[in-house]
PDB file of C-alpha atoms in Angstrom:
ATOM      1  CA  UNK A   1     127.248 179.129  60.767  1.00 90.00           C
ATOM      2  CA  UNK A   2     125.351 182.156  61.860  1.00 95.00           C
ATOM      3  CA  UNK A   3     123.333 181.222  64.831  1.00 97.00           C
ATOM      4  CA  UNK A   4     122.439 184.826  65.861  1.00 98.00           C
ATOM      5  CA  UNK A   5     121.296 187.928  63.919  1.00 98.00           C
ATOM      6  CA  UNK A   6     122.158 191.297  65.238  1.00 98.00           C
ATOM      7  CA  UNK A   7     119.925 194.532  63.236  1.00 98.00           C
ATOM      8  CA  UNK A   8     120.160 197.736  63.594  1.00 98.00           C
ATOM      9  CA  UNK A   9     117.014 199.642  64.380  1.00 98.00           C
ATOM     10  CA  UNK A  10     116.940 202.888  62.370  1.00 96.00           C
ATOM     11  CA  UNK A  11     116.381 202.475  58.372  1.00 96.00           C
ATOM     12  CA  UNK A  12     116.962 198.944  58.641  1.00 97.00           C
ATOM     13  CA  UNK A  13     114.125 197.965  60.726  1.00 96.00           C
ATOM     14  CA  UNK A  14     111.830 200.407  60.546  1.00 97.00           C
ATOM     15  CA  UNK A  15     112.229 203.918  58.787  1.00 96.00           C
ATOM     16  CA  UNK A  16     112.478 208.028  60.349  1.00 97.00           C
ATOM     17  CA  UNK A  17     113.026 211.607  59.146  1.00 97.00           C
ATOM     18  CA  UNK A  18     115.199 213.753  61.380  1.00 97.00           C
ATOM     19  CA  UNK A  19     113.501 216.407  58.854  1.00 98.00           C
ATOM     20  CA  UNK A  20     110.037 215.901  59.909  1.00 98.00           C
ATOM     21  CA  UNK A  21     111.861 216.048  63.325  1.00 98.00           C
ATOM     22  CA  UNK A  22     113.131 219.352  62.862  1.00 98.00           C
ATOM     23  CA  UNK A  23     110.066 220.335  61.127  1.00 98.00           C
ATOM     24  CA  UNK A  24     108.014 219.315  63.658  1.00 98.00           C
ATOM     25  CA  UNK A  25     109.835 221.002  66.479  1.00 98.00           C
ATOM     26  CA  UNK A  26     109.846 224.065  64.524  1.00 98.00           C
ATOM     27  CA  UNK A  27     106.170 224.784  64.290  1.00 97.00           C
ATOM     28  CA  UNK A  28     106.137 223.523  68.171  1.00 97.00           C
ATOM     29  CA  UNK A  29     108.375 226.388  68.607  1.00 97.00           C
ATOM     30  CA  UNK A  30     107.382 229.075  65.922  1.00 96.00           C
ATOM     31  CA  UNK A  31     110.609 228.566  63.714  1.00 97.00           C
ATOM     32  CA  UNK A  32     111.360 226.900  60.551  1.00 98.00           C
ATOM     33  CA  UNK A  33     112.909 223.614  60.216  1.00 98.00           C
ATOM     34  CA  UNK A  34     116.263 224.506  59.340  1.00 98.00           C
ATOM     35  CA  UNK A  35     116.616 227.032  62.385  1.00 97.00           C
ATOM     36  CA  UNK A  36     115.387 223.480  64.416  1.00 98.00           C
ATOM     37  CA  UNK A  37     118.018 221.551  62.690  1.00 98.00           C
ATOM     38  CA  UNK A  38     120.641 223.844  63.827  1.00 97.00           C
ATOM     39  CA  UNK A  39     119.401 223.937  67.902  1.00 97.00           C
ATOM     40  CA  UNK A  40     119.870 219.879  67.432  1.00 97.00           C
ATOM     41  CA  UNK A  41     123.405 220.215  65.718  1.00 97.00           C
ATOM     42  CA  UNK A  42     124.642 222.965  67.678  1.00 97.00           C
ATOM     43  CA  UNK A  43     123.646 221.676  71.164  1.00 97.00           C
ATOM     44  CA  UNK A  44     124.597 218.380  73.589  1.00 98.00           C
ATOM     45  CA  UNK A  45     121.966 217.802  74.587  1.00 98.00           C
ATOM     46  CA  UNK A  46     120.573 215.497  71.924  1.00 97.00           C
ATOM     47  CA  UNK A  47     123.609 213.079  71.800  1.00 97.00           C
ATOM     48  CA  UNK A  48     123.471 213.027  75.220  1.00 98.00           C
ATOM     49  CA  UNK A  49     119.385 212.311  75.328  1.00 98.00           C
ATOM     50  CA  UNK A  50     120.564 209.268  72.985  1.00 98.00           C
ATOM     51  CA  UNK A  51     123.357 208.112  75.660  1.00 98.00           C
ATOM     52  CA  UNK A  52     120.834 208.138  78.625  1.00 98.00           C
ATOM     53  CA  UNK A  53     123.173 211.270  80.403  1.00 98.00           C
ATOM     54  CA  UNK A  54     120.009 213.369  80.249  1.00 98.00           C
ATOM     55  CA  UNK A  55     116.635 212.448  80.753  1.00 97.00           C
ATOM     56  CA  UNK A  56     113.259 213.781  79.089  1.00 97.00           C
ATOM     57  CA  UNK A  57     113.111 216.610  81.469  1.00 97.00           C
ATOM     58  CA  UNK A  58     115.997 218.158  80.453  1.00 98.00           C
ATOM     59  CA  UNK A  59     114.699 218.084  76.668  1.00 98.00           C
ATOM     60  CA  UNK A  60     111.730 219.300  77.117  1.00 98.00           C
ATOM     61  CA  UNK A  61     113.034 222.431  78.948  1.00 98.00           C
ATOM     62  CA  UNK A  62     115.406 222.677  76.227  1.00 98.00           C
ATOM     63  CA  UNK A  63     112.912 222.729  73.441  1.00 98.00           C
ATOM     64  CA  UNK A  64     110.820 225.330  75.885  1.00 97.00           C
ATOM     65  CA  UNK A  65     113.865 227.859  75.873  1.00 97.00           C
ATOM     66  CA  UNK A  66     114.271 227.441  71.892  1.00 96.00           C
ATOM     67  CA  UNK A  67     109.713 228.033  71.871  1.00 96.00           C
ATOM     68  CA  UNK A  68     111.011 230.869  74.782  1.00 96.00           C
ATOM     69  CA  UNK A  69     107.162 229.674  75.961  1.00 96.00           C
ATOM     70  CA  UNK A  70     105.732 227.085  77.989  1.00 97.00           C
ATOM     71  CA  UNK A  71     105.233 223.659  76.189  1.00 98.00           C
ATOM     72  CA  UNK A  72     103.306 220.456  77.445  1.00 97.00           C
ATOM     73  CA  UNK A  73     105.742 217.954  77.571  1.00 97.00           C
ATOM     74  CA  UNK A  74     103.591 215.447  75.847  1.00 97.00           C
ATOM     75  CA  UNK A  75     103.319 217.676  72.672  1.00 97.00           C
ATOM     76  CA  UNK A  76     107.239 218.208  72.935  1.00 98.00           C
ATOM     77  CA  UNK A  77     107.614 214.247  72.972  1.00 98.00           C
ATOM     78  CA  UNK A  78     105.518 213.580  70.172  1.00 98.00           C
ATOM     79  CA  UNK A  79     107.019 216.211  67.902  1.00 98.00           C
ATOM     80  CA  UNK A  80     109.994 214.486  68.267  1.00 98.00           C
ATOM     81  CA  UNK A  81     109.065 210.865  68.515  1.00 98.00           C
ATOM     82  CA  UNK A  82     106.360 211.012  65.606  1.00 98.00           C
ATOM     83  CA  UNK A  83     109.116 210.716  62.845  1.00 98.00           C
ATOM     84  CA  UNK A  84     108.538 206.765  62.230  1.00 97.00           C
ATOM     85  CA  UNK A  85     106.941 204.141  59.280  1.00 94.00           C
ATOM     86  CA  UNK A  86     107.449 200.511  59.523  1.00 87.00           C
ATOM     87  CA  UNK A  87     109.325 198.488  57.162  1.00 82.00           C
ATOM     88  CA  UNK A  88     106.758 195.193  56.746  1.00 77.00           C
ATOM     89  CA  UNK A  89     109.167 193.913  54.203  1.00 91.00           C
ATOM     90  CA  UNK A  90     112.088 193.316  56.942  1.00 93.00           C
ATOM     91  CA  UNK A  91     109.263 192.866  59.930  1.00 92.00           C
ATOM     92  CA  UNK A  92     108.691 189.463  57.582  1.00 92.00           C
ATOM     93  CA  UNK A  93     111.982 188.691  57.346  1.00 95.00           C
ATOM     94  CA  UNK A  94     112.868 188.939  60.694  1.00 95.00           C
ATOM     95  CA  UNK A  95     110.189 186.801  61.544  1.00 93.00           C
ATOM     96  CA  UNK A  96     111.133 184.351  59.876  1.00 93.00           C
ATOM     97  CA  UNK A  97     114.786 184.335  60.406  1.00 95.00           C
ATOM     98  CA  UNK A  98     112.993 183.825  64.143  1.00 95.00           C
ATOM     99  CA  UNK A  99     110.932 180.831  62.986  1.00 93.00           C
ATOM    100  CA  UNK A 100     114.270 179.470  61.528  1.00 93.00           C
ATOM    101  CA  UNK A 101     115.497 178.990  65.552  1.00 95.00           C
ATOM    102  CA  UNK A 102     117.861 181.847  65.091  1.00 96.00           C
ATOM    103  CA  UNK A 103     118.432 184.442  67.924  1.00 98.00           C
ATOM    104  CA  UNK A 104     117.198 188.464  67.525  1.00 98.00           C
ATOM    105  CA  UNK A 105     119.193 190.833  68.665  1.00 98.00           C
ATOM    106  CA  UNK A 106     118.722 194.599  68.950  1.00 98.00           C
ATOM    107  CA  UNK A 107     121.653 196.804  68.424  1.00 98.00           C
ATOM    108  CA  UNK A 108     120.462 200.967  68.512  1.00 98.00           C
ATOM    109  CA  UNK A 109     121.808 204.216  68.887  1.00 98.00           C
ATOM    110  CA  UNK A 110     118.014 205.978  70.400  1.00 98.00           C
ATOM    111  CA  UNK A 111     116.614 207.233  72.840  1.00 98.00           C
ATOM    112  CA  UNK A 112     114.031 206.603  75.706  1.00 98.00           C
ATOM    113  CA  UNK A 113     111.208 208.881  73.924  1.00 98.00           C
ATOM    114  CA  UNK A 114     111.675 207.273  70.565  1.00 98.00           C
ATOM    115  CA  UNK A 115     111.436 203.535  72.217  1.00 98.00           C
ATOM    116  CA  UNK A 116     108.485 204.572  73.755  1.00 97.00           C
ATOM    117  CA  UNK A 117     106.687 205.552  70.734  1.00 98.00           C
ATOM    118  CA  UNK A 118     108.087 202.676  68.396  1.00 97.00           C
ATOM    119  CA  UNK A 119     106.846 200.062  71.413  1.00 97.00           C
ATOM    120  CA  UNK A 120     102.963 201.671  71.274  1.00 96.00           C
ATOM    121  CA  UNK A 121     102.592 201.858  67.519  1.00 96.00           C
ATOM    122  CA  UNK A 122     104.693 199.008  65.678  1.00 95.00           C
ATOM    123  CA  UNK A 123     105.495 195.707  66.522  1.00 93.00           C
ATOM    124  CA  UNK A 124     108.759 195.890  65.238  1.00 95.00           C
ATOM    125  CA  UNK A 125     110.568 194.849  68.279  1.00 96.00           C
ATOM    126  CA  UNK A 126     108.216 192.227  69.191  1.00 94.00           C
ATOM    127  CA  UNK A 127     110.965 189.328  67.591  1.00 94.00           C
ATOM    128  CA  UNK A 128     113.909 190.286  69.124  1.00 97.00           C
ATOM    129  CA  UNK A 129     115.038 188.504  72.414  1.00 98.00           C
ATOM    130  CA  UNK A 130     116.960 191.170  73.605  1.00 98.00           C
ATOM    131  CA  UNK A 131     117.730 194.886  73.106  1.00 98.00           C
ATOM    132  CA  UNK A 132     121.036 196.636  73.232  1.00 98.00           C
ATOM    133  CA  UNK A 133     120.082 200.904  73.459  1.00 98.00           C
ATOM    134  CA  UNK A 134     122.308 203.303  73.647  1.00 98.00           C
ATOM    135  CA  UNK A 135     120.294 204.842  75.911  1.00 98.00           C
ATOM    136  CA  UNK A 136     120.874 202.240  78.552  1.00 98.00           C
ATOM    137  CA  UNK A 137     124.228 201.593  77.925  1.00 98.00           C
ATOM    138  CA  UNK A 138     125.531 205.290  78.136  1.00 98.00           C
ATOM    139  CA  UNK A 139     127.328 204.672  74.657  1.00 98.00           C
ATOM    140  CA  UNK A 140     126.604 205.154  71.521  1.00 98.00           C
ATOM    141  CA  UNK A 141     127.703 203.222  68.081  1.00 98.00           C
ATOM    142  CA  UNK A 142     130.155 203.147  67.006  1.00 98.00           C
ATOM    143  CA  UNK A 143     131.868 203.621  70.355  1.00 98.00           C
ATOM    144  CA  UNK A 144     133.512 200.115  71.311  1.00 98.00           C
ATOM    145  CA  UNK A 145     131.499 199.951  74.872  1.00 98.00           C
ATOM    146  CA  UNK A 146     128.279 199.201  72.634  1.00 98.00           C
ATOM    147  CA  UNK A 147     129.562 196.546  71.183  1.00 98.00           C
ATOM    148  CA  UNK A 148     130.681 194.963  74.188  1.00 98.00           C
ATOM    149  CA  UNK A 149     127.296 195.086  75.410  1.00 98.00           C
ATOM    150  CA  UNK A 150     126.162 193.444  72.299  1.00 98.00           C
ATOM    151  CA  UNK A 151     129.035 191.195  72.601  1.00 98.00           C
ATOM    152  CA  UNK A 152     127.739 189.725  76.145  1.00 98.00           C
ATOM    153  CA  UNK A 153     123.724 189.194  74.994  1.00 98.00           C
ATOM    154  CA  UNK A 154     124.383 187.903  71.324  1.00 98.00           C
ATOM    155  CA  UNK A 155     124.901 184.045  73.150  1.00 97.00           C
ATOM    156  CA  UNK A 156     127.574 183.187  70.731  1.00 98.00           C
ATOM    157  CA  UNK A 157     131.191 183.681  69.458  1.00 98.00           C
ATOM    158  CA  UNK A 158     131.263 187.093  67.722  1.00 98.00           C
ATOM    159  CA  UNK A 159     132.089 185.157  64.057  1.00 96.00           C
ATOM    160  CA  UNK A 160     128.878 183.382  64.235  1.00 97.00           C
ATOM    161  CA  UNK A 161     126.853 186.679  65.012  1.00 98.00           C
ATOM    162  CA  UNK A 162     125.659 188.888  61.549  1.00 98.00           C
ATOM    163  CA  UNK A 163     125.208 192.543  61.921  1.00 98.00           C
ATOM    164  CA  UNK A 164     123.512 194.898  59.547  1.00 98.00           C
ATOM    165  CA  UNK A 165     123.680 198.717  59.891  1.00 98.00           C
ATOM    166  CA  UNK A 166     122.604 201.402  57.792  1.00 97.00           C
ATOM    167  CA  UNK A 167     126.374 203.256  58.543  1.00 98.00           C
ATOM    168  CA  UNK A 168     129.354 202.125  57.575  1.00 98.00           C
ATOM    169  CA  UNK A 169     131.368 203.456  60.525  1.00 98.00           C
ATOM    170  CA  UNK A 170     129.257 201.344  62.567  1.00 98.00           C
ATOM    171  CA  UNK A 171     130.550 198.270  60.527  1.00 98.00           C
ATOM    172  CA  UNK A 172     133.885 199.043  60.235  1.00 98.00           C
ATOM    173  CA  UNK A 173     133.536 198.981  64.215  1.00 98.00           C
ATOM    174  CA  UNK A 174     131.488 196.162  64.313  1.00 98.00           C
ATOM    175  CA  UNK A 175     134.397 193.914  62.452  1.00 98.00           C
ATOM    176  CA  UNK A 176     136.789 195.664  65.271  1.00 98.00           C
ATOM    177  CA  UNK A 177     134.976 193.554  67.435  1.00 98.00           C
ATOM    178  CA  UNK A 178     134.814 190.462  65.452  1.00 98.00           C
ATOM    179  CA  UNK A 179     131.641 190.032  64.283  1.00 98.00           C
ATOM    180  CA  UNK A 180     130.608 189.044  60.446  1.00 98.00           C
ATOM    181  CA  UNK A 181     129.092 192.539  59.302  1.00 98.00           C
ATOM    182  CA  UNK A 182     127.479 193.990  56.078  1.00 98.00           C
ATOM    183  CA  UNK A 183     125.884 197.558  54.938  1.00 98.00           C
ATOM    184  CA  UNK A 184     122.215 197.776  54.891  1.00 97.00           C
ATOM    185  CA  UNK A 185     120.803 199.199  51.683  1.00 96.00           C
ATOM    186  CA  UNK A 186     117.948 197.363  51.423  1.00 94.00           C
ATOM    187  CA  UNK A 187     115.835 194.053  51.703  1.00 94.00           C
ATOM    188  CA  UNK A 188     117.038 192.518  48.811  1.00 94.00           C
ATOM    189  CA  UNK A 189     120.680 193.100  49.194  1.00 95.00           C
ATOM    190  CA  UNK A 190     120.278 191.947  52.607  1.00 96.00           C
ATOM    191  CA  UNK A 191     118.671 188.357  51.754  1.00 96.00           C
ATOM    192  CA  UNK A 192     121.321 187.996  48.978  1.00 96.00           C
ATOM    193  CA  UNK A 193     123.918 188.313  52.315  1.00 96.00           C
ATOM    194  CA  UNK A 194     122.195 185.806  54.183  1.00 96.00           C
ATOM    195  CA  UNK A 195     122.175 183.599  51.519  1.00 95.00           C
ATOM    196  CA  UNK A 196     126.014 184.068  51.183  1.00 95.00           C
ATOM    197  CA  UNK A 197     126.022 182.636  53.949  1.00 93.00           C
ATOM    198  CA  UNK A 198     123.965 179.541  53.793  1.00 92.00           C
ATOM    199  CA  UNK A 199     121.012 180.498  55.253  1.00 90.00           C
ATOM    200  CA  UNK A 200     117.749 181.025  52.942  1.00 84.00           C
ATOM    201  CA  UNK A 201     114.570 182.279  54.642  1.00 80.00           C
ATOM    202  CA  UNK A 202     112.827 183.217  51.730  1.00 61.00           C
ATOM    203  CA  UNK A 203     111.753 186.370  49.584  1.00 50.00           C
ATOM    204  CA  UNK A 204     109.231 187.447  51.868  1.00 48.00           C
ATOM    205  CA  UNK A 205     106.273 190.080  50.612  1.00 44.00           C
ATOM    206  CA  UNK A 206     107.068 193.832  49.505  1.00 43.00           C
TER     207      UNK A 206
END
């Protein structure tokens, strides 16, 4: 019996672009998208933003030496935090897999800046009793410290614990640890796994 529910956060429940991203950050900077994308591949910084080892600071002086000007490190946040659309689809689901008595769980590879924005303009994490970020972890799916994290706040055994995640190394992980796990594609798919496994909470609204 599944008597906790742990989501991922990214394109399961709620959508981003790492294009508008790099798009973004180009125009901040006076380059093209692609030349951003490449600074974010090329660099440490990012994955290291996303395991709490740097903080904003450091980014934001970062994205200044890419601009090679001065930026205000509000404009610098929102070019890469405004990258975000909700999924209402899974927001209703959730919900009610809440009003069903089951516990939320949060389970994210992100980073402080993109928490912050997420928090003020969607109420996406409003259901979930707790929150497992990478960012305050120092680890990153699928990394096995993350899941032991999760593994302490889920507040059951790991077989009785569902996880969907857009990636499938982070399942593949995630049944390393011993929890039941499926791919995310989308809402449908995802009810049809719940009700695999005996729990219906309904088709909920496109």
């Amino acid at each position: 019996m599944i008597r906790t529910m742990l989501f991922d956060l990214g394109n399961v429940m709620i959508r981003f672009s790492h294009e508008k991203m790099f798009d973004q950050v180009g125009a901040l900077c006076g380059a093209s998208g692609d030349e951003a994308s490449r600074w974010f591949l090329e660099s440490p910084l990012p994955g290291q933003f996303e395991r709490g080892q740097v903080g904003g600071g450091e980014i934001h002086r970062w994205i200044e030496g890419m601009a090679d000007r001065r930026l205000k490190r509000e404009e610098v946040k929102l070019a890469i935090s405004d990258i975000f659309w909700a999924v209402s689809r899974m927001e209703a689901i959730a919900g009610h897999i809440k009003q069903a008595g089951l516990r939320l769980v949060l389970l994210s590879n992100t980073c402080a800046w993109h928490v912050d924005f997420i928090r003020e303009r969607f109420d996406v994490l409003a259901p979930f009793d707790d929150l497992v970020l990478s960012y305050e972890v120092g680890a990153a799916k699928p990394e096995s410290r993350i899941y032991e994290v999760a593994l302490e706040r889920i507040g059951c055994v790991p077989g009785e614990c569902f996880f969907v995640d857009d990636k499938q190394e982070n399942i593949d992980a995630a049944c390393r640890h011993g929890l039941d796990a499926e791919l995310f594609t989308d809402a449908d798919a995802f009810l049809q796994h719940l009700a695999a496994r005996g729990l219906s909470v309904g088709s909920a609204p496109d």
